[in-house]
Amino acid sequence: MLVFARQAGVDERRAQLIWDSVALNSTPSIGLYKEAEVALCTAGICLDVVGLQYEIVPAAEIAGIVKEFPRLDMKRRITRCFCHIATARPETTYDNFVRDFGERYVDGYRAQSSVDLVSTAPFEE
């Protein structure tokens, strides 16, 4: 993403904001505390996907947004997408929310855990 933005003529700072917005949108514990652009992107995506802070947006505004941008069976489709990632690339899911979908919906899914990473670290003690 960073290289793509730079090749498109975006300056280094803005390219980094784009990268952070994409990379951190599923990690609100970090993204919401970054630069305003990253925090806004994270908040919007989290509202759209999981309803984060849904209760603070007036119902009429939510209705208007959904009318203009229908959800198009998003819950089912995003679940299918995340399950595909958990099936095809389980090694990429140990530190993100896709792991939850793998554990719940994908038979035989197993991702490395943080416990495994710590216990197999290559240090003598």
PDB file of C-alpha atoms in Angstrom:
ATOM      1  CA  MET A   1       0.000   0.000   0.000  1.00  0.00           C
ATOM      2  CA  LEU A   2       2.809   2.377   0.876  1.00  0.00           C
ATOM      3  CA  VAL A   3       4.620   1.716  -2.420  1.00  0.00           C
ATOM      4  CA  PHE A   4       1.359   1.996  -4.388  1.00  0.00           C
ATOM      5  CA  ALA A   5       0.597   5.381  -2.842  1.00  0.00           C
ATOM      6  CA  ARG A   6       4.135   6.656  -3.425  1.00  0.00           C
ATOM      7  CA  GLN A   7       4.053   5.490  -7.063  1.00  0.00           C
ATOM      8  CA  ALA A   8       0.783   7.397  -7.472  1.00  0.00           C
ATOM      9  CA  GLY A   9       2.577  10.587  -6.437  1.00  0.00           C
ATOM     10  CA  VAL A  10       1.398  10.784  -2.825  1.00  0.00           C
ATOM     11  CA  ASP A  11       3.960  12.385  -0.501  1.00  0.00           C
ATOM     12  CA  GLU A  12       5.645  10.247   2.167  1.00  0.00           C
ATOM     13  CA  ARG A  13       3.580  11.508   5.114  1.00  0.00           C
ATOM     14  CA  ARG A  14       0.234  10.989   3.378  1.00  0.00           C
ATOM     15  CA  ALA A  15       1.362   7.594   2.080  1.00  0.00           C
ATOM     16  CA  GLN A  16       2.166   6.584   5.652  1.00  0.00           C
ATOM     17  CA  LEU A  17      -1.295   7.758   6.789  1.00  0.00           C
ATOM     18  CA  ILE A  18      -2.880   5.625   4.052  1.00  0.00           C
ATOM     19  CA  TRP A  19      -0.822   2.609   5.091  1.00  0.00           C
ATOM     20  CA  ASP A  20      -1.665   3.083   8.779  1.00  0.00           C
ATOM     21  CA  SER A  21      -5.367   3.520   7.957  1.00  0.00           C
ATOM     22  CA  VAL A  22      -5.444   0.238   6.046  1.00  0.00           C
ATOM     23  CA  ALA A  23      -3.180  -1.706   8.392  1.00  0.00           C
ATOM     24  CA  LEU A  24      -4.784  -0.544  11.630  1.00  0.00           C
ATOM     25  CA  ASN A  25      -8.487  -0.402  10.734  1.00  0.00           C
ATOM     26  CA  SER A  26      -9.081  -3.742  12.434  1.00  0.00           C
ATOM     27  CA  THR A  27      -7.074  -2.766  15.517  1.00  0.00           C
ATOM     28  CA  PRO A  28      -9.065   0.034  17.126  1.00  0.00           C
ATOM     29  CA  SER A  29      -7.000  -0.216  20.295  1.00  0.00           C
ATOM     30  CA  ILE A  30      -4.223   1.401  18.220  1.00  0.00           C
ATOM     31  CA  GLY A  31      -5.920   3.054  15.236  1.00  0.00           C
ATOM     32  CA  LEU A  32      -8.250   5.231  17.306  1.00  0.00           C
ATOM     33  CA  TYR A  33      -5.214   6.837  18.968  1.00  0.00           C
ATOM     34  CA  LYS A  34      -3.192   7.600  15.835  1.00  0.00           C
ATOM     35  CA  GLU A  35      -3.386  10.727  13.659  1.00  0.00           C
ATOM     36  CA  ALA A  36      -6.851  12.159  13.052  1.00  0.00           C
ATOM     37  CA  GLU A  37      -7.055  10.667   9.538  1.00  0.00           C
ATOM     38  CA  VAL A  38      -6.203   7.169  10.792  1.00  0.00           C
ATOM     39  CA  ALA A  39      -8.540   7.462  13.784  1.00  0.00           C
ATOM     40  CA  LEU A  40     -11.396   8.622  11.556  1.00  0.00           C
ATOM     41  CA  CYS A  41     -10.851   5.764   9.107  1.00  0.00           C
ATOM     42  CA  THR A  42     -10.696   3.256  11.977  1.00  0.00           C
ATOM     43  CA  ALA A  43     -13.840   4.666  13.601  1.00  0.00           C
ATOM     44  CA  GLY A  44     -15.776   4.597  10.323  1.00  0.00           C
ATOM     45  CA  ILE A  45     -14.776   1.051   9.438  1.00  0.00           C
ATOM     46  CA  CYS A  46     -15.467  -0.184  12.976  1.00  0.00           C
ATOM     47  CA  LEU A  47     -18.886   1.474  12.928  1.00  0.00           C
ATOM     48  CA  ASP A  48     -19.663  -0.086   9.553  1.00  0.00           C
ATOM     49  CA  VAL A  49     -18.439  -3.591  10.377  1.00  0.00           C
ATOM     50  CA  VAL A  50     -19.209  -4.111  14.078  1.00  0.00           C
ATOM     51  CA  GLY A  51     -21.347  -1.132  15.046  1.00  0.00           C
ATOM     52  CA  LEU A  52     -18.714   0.500  17.257  1.00  0.00           C
ATOM     53  CA  GLN A  53     -20.359   3.558  18.864  1.00  0.00           C
ATOM     54  CA  TYR A  54     -23.532   2.967  16.824  1.00  0.00           C
ATOM     55  CA  GLU A  55     -25.569   4.379  19.690  1.00  0.00           C
ATOM     56  CA  ILE A  56     -24.032   7.854  19.400  1.00  0.00           C
ATOM     57  CA  VAL A  57     -25.051   8.344  15.762  1.00  0.00           C
ATOM     58  CA  PRO A  58     -28.649   9.532  15.432  1.00  0.00           C
ATOM     59  CA  ALA A  59     -30.969   6.855  13.998  1.00  0.00           C
ATOM     60  CA  ALA A  60     -32.008   9.123  11.111  1.00  0.00           C
ATOM     61  CA  GLU A  61     -28.361   9.517  10.076  1.00  0.00           C
ATOM     62  CA  ILE A  62     -27.771   5.766  10.193  1.00  0.00           C
ATOM     63  CA  ALA A  63     -30.922   5.214   8.098  1.00  0.00           C
ATOM     64  CA  GLY A  64     -29.762   7.793   5.555  1.00  0.00           C
ATOM     65  CA  ILE A  65     -26.298   6.259   5.305  1.00  0.00           C
ATOM     66  CA  VAL A  66     -27.651   2.735   4.882  1.00  0.00           C
ATOM     67  CA  LYS A  67     -30.129   3.973   2.265  1.00  0.00           C
ATOM     68  CA  GLU A  68     -27.306   5.531   0.229  1.00  0.00           C
ATOM     69  CA  PHE A  69     -24.853   2.707   0.926  1.00  0.00           C
ATOM     70  CA  PRO A  70     -26.815  -0.532   1.430  1.00  0.00           C
ATOM     71  CA  ARG A  71     -25.102  -3.234   3.449  1.00  0.00           C
ATOM     72  CA  LEU A  72     -25.717  -5.855   0.726  1.00  0.00           C
ATOM     73  CA  ASP A  73     -25.735  -8.860   3.061  1.00  0.00           C
ATOM     74  CA  MET A  74     -22.449  -7.679   4.556  1.00  0.00           C
ATOM     75  CA  LYS A  75     -22.495  -9.852   7.674  1.00  0.00           C
ATOM     76  CA  ARG A  76     -22.745 -13.082   5.689  1.00  0.00           C
ATOM     77  CA  ARG A  77     -20.362 -11.980   2.947  1.00  0.00           C
ATOM     78  CA  ILE A  78     -17.663 -10.672   5.273  1.00  0.00           C
ATOM     79  CA  THR A  79     -17.890 -13.863   7.335  1.00  0.00           C
ATOM     80  CA  ARG A  80     -17.358 -15.899   4.160  1.00  0.00           C
ATOM     81  CA  CYS A  81     -14.367 -13.713   3.239  1.00  0.00           C
ATOM     82  CA  PHE A  82     -12.748 -14.027   6.663  1.00  0.00           C
ATOM     83  CA  CYS A  83     -13.313 -17.784   6.698  1.00  0.00           C
ATOM     84  CA  HIS A  84     -11.621 -18.035   3.302  1.00  0.00           C
ATOM     85  CA  ILE A  85      -8.581 -16.197   4.676  1.00  0.00           C
ATOM     86  CA  ALA A  86      -8.525 -18.472   7.747  1.00  0.00           C
ATOM     87  CA  THR A  87      -8.661 -21.524   5.480  1.00  0.00           C
ATOM     88  CA  ALA A  88      -6.209 -20.384   2.809  1.00  0.00           C
ATOM     89  CA  ARG A  89      -3.684 -18.500   4.962  1.00  0.00           C
ATOM     90  CA  PRO A  90      -4.076 -19.485   8.628  1.00  0.00           C
ATOM     91  CA  GLU A  91      -0.508 -18.357   9.351  1.00  0.00           C
ATOM     92  CA  THR A  92      -1.628 -14.748   8.776  1.00  0.00           C
ATOM     93  CA  THR A  93      -4.429 -14.867  11.336  1.00  0.00           C
ATOM     94  CA  TYR A  94      -2.803 -15.459  14.721  1.00  0.00           C
ATOM     95  CA  ASP A  95      -2.732 -11.788  15.710  1.00  0.00           C
ATOM     96  CA  ASN A  96      -5.981 -10.439  14.285  1.00  0.00           C
ATOM     97  CA  PHE A  97      -9.748 -10.851  14.336  1.00  0.00           C
ATOM     98  CA  VAL A  98      -9.782 -13.329  11.428  1.00  0.00           C
ATOM     99  CA  ARG A  99      -8.616 -15.892  13.968  1.00  0.00           C
ATOM    100  CA  ASP A 100     -12.006 -15.647  15.708  1.00  0.00           C
ATOM    101  CA  PHE A 101     -13.782 -16.583  12.464  1.00  0.00           C
ATOM    102  CA  GLY A 102     -11.420 -19.483  11.880  1.00  0.00           C
ATOM    103  CA  GLU A 103     -11.949 -20.813  15.390  1.00  0.00           C
ATOM    104  CA  ARG A 104     -15.716 -20.574  15.163  1.00  0.00           C
ATOM    105  CA  TYR A 105     -16.452 -21.585  11.570  1.00  0.00           C
ATOM    106  CA  VAL A 106     -13.512 -23.412   9.932  1.00  0.00           C
ATOM    107  CA  ASP A 107     -13.175 -27.133  10.652  1.00  0.00           C
ATOM    108  CA  GLY A 108      -9.619 -28.040  11.590  1.00  0.00           C
ATOM    109  CA  TYR A 109      -8.495 -24.418  11.834  1.00  0.00           C
ATOM    110  CA  ARG A 110      -5.449 -23.906  13.981  1.00  0.00           C
ATOM    111  CA  ALA A 111      -3.337 -20.791  14.137  1.00  0.00           C
ATOM    112  CA  GLN A 112      -0.176 -20.263  16.106  1.00  0.00           C
ATOM    113  CA  SER A 113      -0.876 -18.551  19.408  1.00  0.00           C
ATOM    114  CA  SER A 114       1.096 -15.886  21.223  1.00  0.00           C
ATOM    115  CA  VAL A 115       1.760 -18.515  23.894  1.00  0.00           C
ATOM    116  CA  ASP A 116       3.465 -20.661  21.228  1.00  0.00           C
ATOM    117  CA  LEU A 117       5.554 -17.708  20.079  1.00  0.00           C
ATOM    118  CA  VAL A 118       6.770 -16.938  23.600  1.00  0.00           C
ATOM    119  CA  SER A 119       7.421 -20.543  24.585  1.00  0.00           C
ATOM    120  CA  THR A 120       9.385 -21.324  21.393  1.00  0.00           C
ATOM    121  CA  ALA A 121      11.412 -18.098  21.296  1.00  0.00           C
ATOM    122  CA  PRO A 122      15.031 -19.053  20.488  1.00  0.00           C
ATOM    123  CA  PHE A 123      16.585 -17.701  23.681  1.00  0.00           C
ATOM    124  CA  GLU A 124      18.441 -19.660  26.379  1.00  0.00           C
ATOM    125  CA  GLU A 125      17.160 -18.988  29.884  1.00  0.00           C
TER     126      GLU A 125
END
